[in-house]
CSV table of N, CA and C in Angstrom, one decimal:
chain,number,residue,atom,x,y,z
A,1,ILE,N,-18.5,-26.3,14.6
A,1,ILE,CA,-19.2,-25.0,14.5
A,1,ILE,C,-19.1,-24.4,13.1
A,2,ALA,N,-18.4,-25.1,12.2
A,2,ALA,CA,-18.3,-24.6,10.8
A,2,ALA,C,-19.6,-24.4,10.1
A,3,LYS,N,-20.5,-25.4,10.2
A,3,LYS,CA,-21.8,-25.3,9.6
A,3,LYS,C,-22.6,-24.2,10.2
A,4,GLY,N,-22.6,-24.1,11.5
A,4,GLY,CA,-23.3,-23.0,12.2
A,4,GLY,C,-22.8,-21.7,11.7
A,5,TYR,N,-21.5,-21.5,11.6
A,5,TYR,CA,-20.9,-20.2,11.2
A,5,TYR,C,-21.3,-19.9,9.7
A,6,GLY,N,-21.3,-21.0,8.9
A,6,GLY,CA,-21.7,-20.8,7.5
A,6,GLY,C,-23.2,-20.3,7.4
A,7,VAL,N,-24.0,-20.9,8.2
A,7,VAL,CA,-25.4,-20.5,8.3
A,7,VAL,C,-25.6,-19.0,8.7
A,8,ASP,N,-24.8,-18.7,9.8
A,8,ASP,CA,-24.8,-17.3,10.2
A,8,ASP,C,-24.4,-16.3,9.1
A,9,MET,N,-23.4,-16.7,8.3
A,9,MET,CA,-22.9,-15.8,7.3
A,9,MET,C,-23.9,-15.7,6.1
A,10,ALA,N,-24.5,-16.8,5.8
A,10,ALA,CA,-25.6,-16.7,4.8
A,10,ALA,C,-26.8,-15.9,5.2
A,11,ALA,N,-27.1,-16.0,6.5
A,11,ALA,CA,-28.2,-15.2,7.1
A,11,ALA,C,-27.8,-13.7,7.1
A,12,LYS,N,-26.6,-13.4,7.4
A,12,LYS,CA,-26.1,-12.0,7.4
A,12,LYS,C,-26.2,-11.4,6.1
A,13,ALA,N,-25.8,-12.2,5.0
A,13,ALA,CA,-25.9,-11.7,3.7
A,13,ALA,C,-27.3,-11.4,3.3
A,14,LEU,N,-28.3,-12.2,3.6
A,14,LEU,CA,-29.7,-12.0,3.3
A,14,LEU,C,-30.1,-10.7,4.1
A,15,SER,N,-29.8,-10.6,5.3
A,15,SER,CA,-30.2,-9.4,6.1
A,15,SER,C,-29.6,-8.1,5.5
A,16,ASP,N,-28.3,-8.2,5.2
A,16,ASP,CA,-27.6,-7.1,4.6
A,16,ASP,C,-28.2,-6.6,3.3
A,17,HIS,N,-28.9,-7.5,2.6
A,17,HIS,CA,-29.6,-7.2,1.4
A,17,HIS,C,-31.0,-6.9,1.6
A,18,GLY,N,-31.5,-6.7,2.8
A,18,GLY,CA,-32.8,-6.2,3.1
A,18,GLY,C,-33.9,-7.3,3.2
A,19,VAL,N,-33.5,-8.6,3.1
A,19,VAL,CA,-34.4,-9.6,3.2
A,19,VAL,C,-34.9,-9.7,4.7
A,20,LYS,N,-36.2,-9.7,4.9
A,20,LYS,CA,-36.8,-9.6,6.2
A,20,LYS,C,-37.3,-11.0,6.7
A,21,ASN,N,-37.6,-11.9,5.8
A,21,ASN,CA,-38.2,-13.2,6.2
A,21,ASN,C,-37.4,-14.3,5.5
A,22,TYR,N,-36.8,-15.2,6.2
A,22,TYR,CA,-36.0,-16.2,5.6
A,22,TYR,C,-35.7,-17.3,6.6
A,23,MET,N,-35.4,-18.5,6.1
A,23,MET,CA,-34.9,-19.6,6.8
A,23,MET,C,-33.6,-20.1,6.1
A,24,VAL,N,-32.5,-20.2,6.8
A,24,VAL,CA,-31.3,-20.7,6.2
A,24,VAL,C,-31.0,-22.0,6.9
A,25,ASP,N,-30.9,-23.1,6.2
A,25,ASP,CA,-30.7,-24.4,6.8
A,25,ASP,C,-29.5,-25.1,6.1
A,26,ILE,N,-28.5,-25.5,6.8
A,26,ILE,CA,-27.4,-26.3,6.2
A,26,ILE,C,-27.3,-27.5,7.1
A,27,GLY,N,-27.9,-28.6,6.7
A,27,GLY,CA,-27.7,-29.9,7.4
A,27,GLY,C,-28.2,-29.9,8.8
A,28,GLY,N,-29.3,-29.2,9.1
A,28,GLY,CA,-29.8,-29.2,10.5
A,28,GLY,C,-29.4,-28.0,11.3
A,29,GLU,N,-28.5,-27.2,10.9
A,29,GLU,CA,-28.2,-25.9,11.5
A,29,GLU,C,-29.0,-24.9,10.8
A,30,VAL,N,-29.8,-24.1,11.6
A,30,VAL,CA,-30.8,-23.2,11.0
A,30,VAL,C,-30.8,-21.9,11.6
A,31,VAL,N,-31.0,-20.8,10.8
A,31,VAL,CA,-31.3,-19.5,11.3
A,31,VAL,C,-32.6,-19.1,10.7
A,32,LEU,N,-33.5,-18.6,11.6
A,32,LEU,CA,-34.8,-18.2,11.2
A,32,LEU,C,-35.0,-16.7,11.4
A,33,LYS,N,-35.6,-16.0,10.5
A,33,LYS,CA,-35.9,-14.6,10.6
A,33,LYS,C,-37.3,-14.3,10.1
A,34,GLY,N,-38.0,-13.5,10.8
A,34,GLY,CA,-39.4,-13.1,10.4
A,34,GLY,C,-40.3,-14.2,10.4
A,35,LYS,N,-41.1,-14.3,9.3
A,35,LYS,CA,-42.2,-15.3,9.2
A,35,LYS,C,-42.1,-16.1,7.9
A,36,ASN,N,-42.8,-17.2,7.8
A,36,ASN,CA,-42.8,-18.0,6.6
A,36,ASN,C,-43.7,-17.5,5.6
A,37,MET,N,-43.9,-18.2,4.5
A,37,MET,CA,-44.7,-17.7,3.4
A,37,MET,C,-46.2,-17.6,3.7
A,38,GLN,N,-46.7,-18.2,4.8
A,38,GLN,CA,-48.0,-18.1,5.2
A,38,GLN,C,-48.2,-17.0,6.3
A,39,ASN,N,-47.1,-16.2,6.5
A,39,ASN,CA,-47.0,-15.2,7.5
A,39,ASN,C,-47.2,-15.7,8.9
A,40,LYS,N,-46.7,-16.9,9.1
A,40,LYS,CA,-46.7,-17.5,10.4
A,40,LYS,C,-45.3,-17.8,10.9
A,41,LEU,N,-45.2,-18.2,12.2
A,41,LEU,CA,-43.9,-18.5,12.7
A,41,LEU,C,-43.4,-19.8,12.0
A,42,TRP,N,-42.1,-19.9,11.9
A,42,TRP,CA,-41.4,-21.0,11.3
A,42,TRP,C,-41.7,-22.3,12.1
A,43,LYS,N,-42.0,-23.4,11.5
A,43,LYS,CA,-42.2,-24.7,12.2
A,43,LYS,C,-41.0,-25.5,11.9
A,44,ILE,N,-40.3,-25.9,13.0
A,44,ILE,CA,-39.1,-26.8,12.9
A,44,ILE,C,-39.4,-28.0,13.7
A,45,GLY,N,-39.2,-29.2,13.1
A,45,GLY,CA,-39.4,-30.4,13.8
A,45,GLY,C,-38.1,-31.0,14.4
A,46,ILE,N,-38.2,-31.5,15.6
A,46,ILE,CA,-37.0,-32.2,16.2
A,46,ILE,C,-37.3,-33.7,15.9
A,47,ASN,N,-36.3,-34.3,15.2
A,47,ASN,CA,-36.5,-35.8,14.9
A,47,ASN,C,-36.4,-36.6,16.1
A,48,LYS,N,-37.1,-37.8,16.1
A,48,LYS,CA,-36.9,-38.8,17.1
A,48,LYS,C,-35.5,-39.4,16.8
A,49,PRO,N,-34.7,-39.7,17.8
A,49,PRO,CA,-33.4,-40.3,17.5
A,49,PRO,C,-33.5,-41.8,17.3
A,50,ILE,N,-33.8,-42.1,16.0
A,50,ILE,CA,-33.9,-43.5,15.6
A,50,ILE,C,-32.7,-43.8,14.7
A,51,ASP,N,-32.0,-44.8,15.0
A,51,ASP,CA,-30.7,-45.1,14.3
A,51,ASP,C,-31.1,-45.3,12.8
A,52,ASP,N,-30.5,-44.4,12.0
A,52,ASP,CA,-30.8,-44.4,10.6
A,52,ASP,C,-29.7,-43.6,9.9
A,53,SER,N,-28.7,-44.2,9.5
A,53,SER,CA,-27.6,-43.5,8.8
A,53,SER,C,-27.9,-43.0,7.4
A,54,THR,N,-29.0,-43.5,6.9
A,54,THR,CA,-29.5,-43.1,5.6
A,54,THR,C,-30.4,-41.9,5.6
A,55,SER,N,-30.8,-41.4,6.8
A,55,SER,CA,-31.7,-40.3,6.9
A,55,SER,C,-33.1,-40.5,6.3
A,56,VAL,N,-33.5,-41.7,6.1
A,56,VAL,CA,-34.8,-42.0,5.5
A,56,VAL,C,-35.9,-41.8,6.6
A,57,ASN,N,-35.6,-42.3,7.8
A,57,ASN,CA,-36.6,-42.2,8.8
A,57,ASN,C,-36.6,-40.8,9.5
A,58,ASN,N,-37.7,-40.0,9.4
A,58,ASN,CA,-37.7,-38.7,9.9
A,58,ASN,C,-38.9,-38.5,10.8
A,59,GLU,N,-39.1,-39.4,11.7
A,59,GLU,CA,-40.3,-39.2,12.6
A,59,GLU,C,-40.0,-38.0,13.5
A,60,ILE,N,-41.0,-37.3,13.8
A,60,ILE,CA,-40.9,-36.0,14.6
A,60,ILE,C,-41.2,-36.3,16.0
A,61,ASP,N,-40.4,-35.9,16.9
A,61,ASP,CA,-40.6,-36.0,18.3
A,61,ASP,C,-41.4,-34.8,18.8
A,62,ARG,N,-41.1,-33.6,18.3
A,62,ARG,CA,-41.7,-32.3,18.8
A,62,ARG,C,-41.6,-31.3,17.7
A,63,VAL,N,-42.6,-30.5,17.5
A,63,VAL,CA,-42.5,-29.3,16.6
A,63,VAL,C,-42.4,-28.1,17.4
A,64,LEU,N,-41.5,-27.2,17.0
A,64,LEU,CA,-41.2,-25.9,17.6
A,64,LEU,C,-41.7,-24.8,16.7
A,65,TYR,N,-42.2,-23.7,17.2
A,65,TYR,CA,-42.6,-22.5,16.5
A,65,TYR,C,-41.6,-21.4,16.8
A,66,LEU,N,-40.9,-20.9,15.8
A,66,LEU,CA,-39.8,-20.1,16.1
A,66,LEU,C,-39.7,-18.9,15.1
A,67,THR,N,-39.0,-17.8,15.5
A,67,THR,CA,-38.6,-16.7,14.7
A,67,THR,C,-37.4,-16.0,15.3
A,68,ASP,N,-36.6,-15.4,14.5
A,68,ASP,CA,-35.5,-14.5,15.0
A,68,ASP,C,-34.6,-15.2,15.9
A,69,CYS,N,-34.1,-16.4,15.5
A,69,CYS,CA,-33.2,-17.2,16.4
A,69,CYS,C,-32.5,-18.2,15.5
A,70,ALA,N,-31.6,-18.9,16.2
A,70,ALA,CA,-30.8,-20.0,15.5
A,70,ALA,C,-31.1,-21.3,16.3
A,71,ILE,N,-31.1,-22.4,15.6
A,71,ILE,CA,-31.3,-23.7,16.2
A,71,ILE,C,-30.4,-24.7,15.6
A,72,ALA,N,-29.9,-25.6,16.4
A,72,ALA,CA,-29.0,-26.7,15.9
A,72,ALA,C,-29.3,-27.9,16.7
A,73,THR,N,-29.2,-29.0,16.0
A,73,THR,CA,-29.3,-30.3,16.7
A,73,THR,C,-28.1,-31.2,16.4
A,74,SER,N,-27.7,-31.9,17.5
A,74,SER,CA,-26.6,-32.9,17.3
A,74,SER,C,-27.2,-34.1,17.9
A,75,GLY,N,-26.8,-35.3,17.3
A,75,GLY,CA,-27.3,-36.5,17.8
A,75,GLY,C,-26.4,-37.7,17.4
A,76,ASN,N,-26.7,-38.8,18.0
A,76,ASN,CA,-25.8,-40.0,17.7
A,76,ASN,C,-26.6,-41.0,16.8
A,77,TYR,N,-27.6,-40.6,16.2
A,77,TYR,CA,-28.5,-41.5,15.4
A,77,TYR,C,-28.3,-41.5,13.9
A,78,ARG,N,-27.5,-40.6,13.4
A,78,ARG,CA,-27.2,-40.5,12.0
A,78,ARG,C,-25.8,-40.8,11.6
A,79,ASN,N,-24.8,-40.3,12.4
A,79,ASN,CA,-23.4,-40.5,12.1
A,79,ASN,C,-22.8,-41.4,13.2
A,80,TYR,N,-22.7,-42.7,12.9
A,80,TYR,CA,-22.3,-43.7,13.9
A,80,TYR,C,-21.8,-44.9,13.2
A,81,TYR,N,-21.2,-45.8,13.9
A,81,TYR,CA,-20.8,-47.1,13.4
A,81,TYR,C,-20.8,-48.1,14.5
A,82,TYR,N,-20.9,-49.4,14.1
A,82,TYR,CA,-20.8,-50.4,15.1
A,82,TYR,C,-19.5,-51.2,15.0
A,83,HIS,N,-18.9,-51.5,16.1
A,83,HIS,CA,-17.7,-52.3,16.1
A,83,HIS,C,-17.8,-53.3,17.2
A,84,ASN,N,-17.7,-54.6,16.9
A,84,ASN,CA,-17.8,-55.6,17.9
A,84,ASN,C,-19.1,-55.5,18.7
A,85,GLY,N,-20.2,-55.2,18.0
A,85,GLY,CA,-21.5,-55.1,18.6
A,85,GLY,C,-21.8,-53.8,19.4
A,86,LYS,N,-20.9,-52.9,19.4
A,86,LYS,CA,-21.0,-51.7,20.2
A,86,LYS,C,-21.1,-50.5,19.3
A,87,LYS,N,-22.1,-49.6,19.6
A,87,LYS,CA,-22.3,-48.4,18.8
A,87,LYS,C,-21.4,-47.3,19.2
A,88,TYR,N,-20.8,-46.6,18.2
A,88,TYR,CA,-19.9,-45.5,18.5
A,88,TYR,C,-20.4,-44.3,17.7
A,89,SER,N,-20.5,-43.2,18.4
A,89,SER,CA,-21.0,-42.0,17.8
A,89,SER,C,-19.8,-41.2,17.2
A,90,HIS,N,-20.2,-40.1,16.4
A,90,HIS,CA,-19.2,-39.3,15.8
A,90,HIS,C,-18.7,-38.2,16.7
A,91,GLU,N,-19.4,-37.9,17.8
A,91,GLU,CA,-19.0,-36.9,18.8
A,91,GLU,C,-17.8,-37.5,19.6
A,92,ILE,N,-16.8,-36.7,19.7
A,92,ILE,CA,-15.6,-37.2,20.4
A,92,ILE,C,-15.5,-36.4,21.7
A,93,ASN,N,-15.2,-37.2,22.8
A,93,ASN,CA,-15.0,-36.6,24.1
A,93,ASN,C,-13.6,-36.1,24.2
A,94,PRO,N,-13.4,-34.8,24.3
A,94,PRO,CA,-12.0,-34.2,24.3
A,94,PRO,C,-11.2,-34.7,25.5
A,95,HIS,N,-11.8,-35.2,26.6
A,95,HIS,CA,-11.1,-35.6,27.7
A,95,HIS,C,-10.5,-37.0,27.5
A,96,THR,N,-11.1,-37.8,26.7
A,96,THR,CA,-10.7,-39.2,26.5
A,96,THR,C,-10.1,-39.4,25.1
A,97,GLY,N,-10.5,-38.6,24.1
A,97,GLY,CA,-10.1,-38.8,22.7
A,97,GLY,C,-10.9,-39.9,22.0
A,98,TYR,N,-11.9,-40.4,22.7
A,98,TYR,CA,-12.8,-41.5,22.2
A,98,TYR,C,-14.2,-41.0,22.0
A,99,PRO,N,-15.0,-41.7,21.2
A,99,PRO,CA,-16.4,-41.3,21.0
A,99,PRO,C,-17.1,-41.1,22.4
A,100,ALA,N,-18.0,-40.1,22.4
A,100,ALA,CA,-18.8,-39.9,23.7
A,100,ALA,C,-19.7,-41.0,23.9
A,101,MET,N,-19.7,-41.5,25.2
A,101,MET,CA,-20.6,-42.6,25.6
A,101,MET,C,-21.4,-42.2,26.8
A,102,ASN,N,-22.6,-41.7,26.6
A,102,ASN,CA,-23.5,-41.4,27.7
A,102,ASN,C,-24.9,-41.6,27.3
A,103,GLU,N,-25.9,-41.1,28.1
A,103,GLU,CA,-27.3,-41.4,27.8
A,103,GLU,C,-27.9,-40.4,26.8
A,104,ILE,N,-27.3,-39.4,26.4
A,104,ILE,CA,-27.9,-38.4,25.5
A,104,ILE,C,-27.9,-38.9,24.1
A,105,LEU,N,-29.1,-38.9,23.5
A,105,LEU,CA,-29.2,-39.3,22.1
A,105,LEU,C,-29.3,-38.2,21.1
A,106,SER,N,-29.9,-37.0,21.6
A,106,SER,CA,-30.1,-35.9,20.7
A,106,SER,C,-30.1,-34.6,21.6
A,107,ALA,N,-29.4,-33.6,21.1
A,107,ALA,CA,-29.4,-32.3,21.8
A,107,ALA,C,-29.7,-31.2,20.8
A,108,THR,N,-30.8,-30.5,21.1
A,108,THR,CA,-31.2,-29.4,20.2
A,108,THR,C,-31.1,-28.1,21.1
A,109,VAL,N,-30.4,-27.1,20.5
A,109,VAL,CA,-30.1,-25.9,21.2
A,109,VAL,C,-30.6,-24.7,20.4
A,110,ILE,N,-31.3,-23.7,21.1
A,110,ILE,CA,-31.7,-22.5,20.5
A,110,ILE,C,-30.8,-21.4,21.1
A,111,ALA,N,-30.2,-20.6,20.2
A,111,ALA,CA,-29.4,-19.5,20.7
A,111,ALA,C,-29.5,-18.3,19.7
A,112,LYS,N,-28.8,-17.2,20.1
A,112,LYS,CA,-28.8,-16.0,19.2
A,112,LYS,C,-28.2,-16.2,17.9
A,113,ASP,N,-27.2,-17.0,17.8
A,113,ASP,CA,-26.5,-17.3,16.5
A,113,ASP,C,-26.3,-18.8,16.4
A,114,CYS,N,-26.2,-19.2,15.1
A,114,CYS,CA,-26.1,-20.6,14.8
A,114,CYS,C,-24.8,-21.2,15.2
A,115,MET,N,-23.7,-20.5,15.1
A,115,MET,CA,-22.4,-21.0,15.5
A,115,MET,C,-22.4,-21.4,17.0
A,116,SER,N,-23.0,-20.6,17.8
A,116,SER,CA,-23.2,-21.0,19.2
A,116,SER,C,-24.1,-22.2,19.4
A,117,ALA,N,-25.3,-22.2,18.8
A,117,ALA,CA,-26.2,-23.3,18.9
A,117,ALA,C,-25.5,-24.6,18.4
A,118,ASP,N,-24.8,-24.5,17.4
A,118,ASP,CA,-24.1,-25.7,16.8
A,118,ASP,C,-23.0,-26.2,17.9
A,119,GLY,N,-22.2,-25.3,18.4
A,119,GLY,CA,-21.2,-25.7,19.3
A,119,GLY,C,-21.8,-26.3,20.6
A,120,TYR,N,-22.8,-25.6,21.1
A,120,TYR,CA,-23.4,-26.1,22.4
A,120,TYR,C,-24.1,-27.5,22.2
A,121,ALA,N,-24.8,-27.6,21.0
A,121,ALA,CA,-25.5,-28.9,20.8
A,121,ALA,C,-24.5,-30.1,20.8
A,122,THR,N,-23.3,-29.8,20.1
A,122,THR,CA,-22.3,-30.9,20.1
A,122,THR,C,-21.7,-31.1,21.5
A,123,SER,N,-21.4,-30.0,22.2
A,123,SER,CA,-20.9,-30.1,23.5
A,123,SER,C,-21.8,-30.9,24.5
A,124,PHE,N,-23.1,-30.6,24.3
A,124,PHE,CA,-24.1,-31.3,25.2
A,124,PHE,C,-24.1,-32.8,25.0
A,125,MET,N,-23.8,-33.2,23.7
A,125,MET,CA,-23.8,-34.6,23.4
A,125,MET,C,-22.6,-35.3,24.2
A,126,VAL,N,-21.6,-34.6,24.4
A,126,VAL,CA,-20.4,-35.1,25.1
A,126,VAL,C,-20.6,-35.0,26.6
A,127,MET,N,-21.2,-34.0,27.1
A,127,MET,CA,-21.2,-33.7,28.6
A,127,MET,C,-22.0,-34.7,29.4
A,128,GLY,N,-23.1,-35.2,28.9
A,128,GLY,CA,-23.9,-36.0,29.7
A,128,GLY,C,-25.0,-35.2,30.4
A,129,LEU,N,-26.1,-35.8,30.7
A,129,LEU,CA,-27.3,-35.1,31.1
A,129,LEU,C,-27.2,-34.3,32.4
A,130,GLN,N,-26.5,-34.8,33.4
A,130,GLN,CA,-26.4,-34.0,34.6
A,130,GLN,C,-25.6,-32.7,34.4
A,131,LYS,N,-24.5,-32.8,33.7
A,131,LYS,CA,-23.7,-31.6,33.4
A,131,LYS,C,-24.5,-30.6,32.5
A,132,VAL,N,-25.3,-31.2,31.6
A,132,VAL,CA,-26.1,-30.3,30.7
A,132,VAL,C,-27.1,-29.5,31.6
A,133,LYS,N,-27.7,-30.2,32.5
A,133,LYS,CA,-28.7,-29.5,33.3
A,133,LYS,C,-28.1,-28.4,34.1
A,134,ALA,N,-26.9,-28.7,34.7
A,134,ALA,CA,-26.2,-27.7,35.5
A,134,ALA,C,-25.8,-26.5,34.6
A,135,PHE,N,-25.3,-26.8,33.4
A,135,PHE,CA,-24.8,-25.8,32.5
A,135,PHE,C,-26.0,-24.9,32.1
A,136,LEU,N,-27.2,-25.5,31.8
A,136,LEU,CA,-28.3,-24.7,31.4
A,136,LEU,C,-28.9,-23.8,32.5
A,137,ALA,N,-28.8,-24.3,33.7
A,137,ALA,CA,-29.2,-23.6,34.9
A,137,ALA,C,-28.4,-22.3,35.0
A,138,ALA,N,-27.1,-22.4,34.7
A,138,ALA,CA,-26.2,-21.3,34.8
A,138,ALA,C,-26.2,-20.4,33.5
A,139,HIS,N,-26.9,-20.8,32.4
A,139,HIS,CA,-26.9,-20.1,31.2
A,139,HIS,C,-28.4,-19.9,30.7
A,140,PRO,N,-29.2,-19.1,31.3
A,140,PRO,CA,-30.6,-19.0,30.9
A,140,PRO,C,-30.8,-18.4,29.5
A,141,GLU,N,-29.7,-17.8,28.9
A,141,GLU,CA,-29.8,-17.3,27.6
A,141,GLU,C,-29.9,-18.4,26.5
A,142,LEU,N,-29.7,-19.6,26.9
A,142,LEU,CA,-29.8,-20.8,26.0
A,142,LEU,C,-31.0,-21.6,26.3
A,143,ASP,N,-31.6,-22.1,25.3
A,143,ASP,CA,-32.7,-23.1,25.5
A,143,ASP,C,-32.3,-24.4,24.8
A,144,ALA,N,-32.7,-25.5,25.4
A,144,ALA,CA,-32.3,-26.8,24.9
A,144,ALA,C,-33.4,-27.8,25.1
A,145,TYR,N,-33.4,-28.8,24.2
A,145,TYR,CA,-34.4,-29.9,24.2
A,145,TYR,C,-33.5,-31.1,24.1
A,146,ILE,N,-33.4,-32.0,25.1
A,146,ILE,CA,-32.5,-33.1,25.2
A,146,ILE,C,-33.4,-34.4,25.2
A,147,ILE,N,-33.1,-35.3,24.3
A,147,ILE,CA,-33.7,-36.6,24.3
A,147,ILE,C,-32.6,-37.6,24.7
A,148,TYR,N,-32.9,-38.4,25.8
A,148,TYR,CA,-31.9,-39.3,26.3
A,148,TYR,C,-32.5,-40.6,26.6
A,149,ARG,N,-31.6,-41.6,26.8
A,149,ARG,CA,-32.0,-43.0,27.1
A,149,ARG,C,-32.2,-43.1,28.6
A,150,GLY,N,-33.4,-43.4,29.0
A,150,GLY,CA,-33.8,-43.5,30.4
A,150,GLY,C,-33.8,-45.0,30.8
A,151,GLU,N,-34.5,-45.2,31.9
A,151,GLU,CA,-34.6,-46.6,32.4
A,151,GLU,C,-35.3,-47.5,31.4
A,152,ASN,N,-35.0,-48.8,31.4
A,152,ASN,CA,-35.5,-49.7,30.5
A,152,ASN,C,-35.4,-49.4,29.0
A,153,ASN,N,-34.3,-48.6,28.7
A,153,ASN,CA,-34.0,-48.2,27.4
A,153,ASN,C,-35.1,-47.4,26.7
A,154,LYS,N,-35.9,-46.7,27.5
A,154,LYS,CA,-37.0,-45.9,27.0
A,154,LYS,C,-36.5,-44.4,26.8
A,155,ASN,N,-36.8,-43.8,25.7
A,155,ASN,CA,-36.4,-42.4,25.5
A,155,ASN,C,-37.2,-41.5,26.4
A,156,LYS,N,-36.4,-40.6,27.0
A,156,LYS,CA,-37.0,-39.6,27.9
A,156,LYS,C,-36.6,-38.2,27.4
A,157,ILE,N,-37.3,-37.2,27.9
A,157,ILE,CA,-37.1,-35.8,27.5
A,157,ILE,C,-36.7,-34.9,28.7
A,158,PHE,N,-35.7,-34.1,28.5
A,158,PHE,CA,-35.5,-33.0,29.4
A,158,PHE,C,-35.4,-31.7,28.5
A,159,TYR,N,-36.0,-30.6,29.0
A,159,TYR,CA,-35.9,-29.4,28.3
A,159,TYR,C,-35.8,-28.2,29.3
A,160,SER,N,-35.1,-27.2,28.9
A,160,SER,CA,-34.9,-26.0,29.7
A,160,SER,C,-36.2,-25.3,29.8
A,161,LYS,N,-36.3,-24.5,30.9
A,161,LYS,CA,-37.6,-23.8,31.2
A,161,LYS,C,-38.0,-22.9,30.0
A,162,GLY,N,-37.1,-22.3,29.3
A,162,GLY,CA,-37.4,-21.4,28.2
A,162,GLY,C,-38.0,-22.0,27.0
A,163,MET,N,-37.9,-23.4,26.9
A,163,MET,CA,-38.5,-24.0,25.7
A,163,MET,C,-40.0,-24.0,25.6
A,164,ASP,N,-40.7,-23.8,26.7
A,164,ASP,CA,-42.1,-23.8,26.7
A,164,ASP,C,-42.7,-22.8,25.7
A,165,LYS,N,-42.1,-21.7,25.5
A,165,LYS,CA,-42.6,-20.7,24.6
A,165,LYS,C,-42.5,-21.1,23.1
A,166,TYR,N,-41.8,-22.1,22.8
A,166,TYR,CA,-41.6,-22.6,21.4
A,166,TYR,C,-42.6,-23.8,21.1
A,167,PHE,N,-43.3,-24.3,22.1
A,167,PHE,CA,-44.1,-25.5,21.9
A,167,PHE,C,-45.5,-25.2,21.3
A,168,LYS,N,-46.0,-24.0,21.4
A,168,LYS,CA,-47.3,-23.6,21.0
A,168,LYS,C,-47.2,-22.5,19.9
A,169,ASN,N,-48.1,-22.7,18.9
A,169,ASN,CA,-48.2,-21.6,17.9
A,169,ASN,C,-49.1,-20.5,18.4
A,170,LYS,N,-48.5,-19.4,18.7
A,170,LYS,CA,-49.3,-18.3,19.3
A,170,LYS,C,-49.9,-17.3,18.3
A,171,GLN,N,-50.0,-17.7,17.0
A,171,GLN,CA,-50.5,-16.8,16.0
A,171,GLN,C,-52.0,-17.0,15.9
């Protein structure tokens, strides 16, 4: 949650100095306020989870139109390693002490503050899809976009009901 907290503090400094429109981004943790330079909602892309530790491949899965919120994504496609032919992610399951191993490839969370979005995105990577769905049903204040490995190793999407409002540019 450190990056998310840092983004929140940078955003607070801007707001405290009267800045009305800004985007603060530290490595994928983002706070958005007001509108962009074209006086439109901020456009944020969610990357397709393609294994690429060099961050060269940035194919977009979905574009979101946002303002006055925080967004963070956690995934297993940038920070990972292979050992004996098996992929290990950087997210650690606190119950086992080992890297999280489940079907979730990427978790994007929209929240009031970036520290929360950051923490929930990482937590969702560890929880697994069914627990994430149950958690989101109990927490409608959060919105999430989950990319996971489905049948036949095909990427599938799950998103909370509140995400619909971010899919279209209403300007």
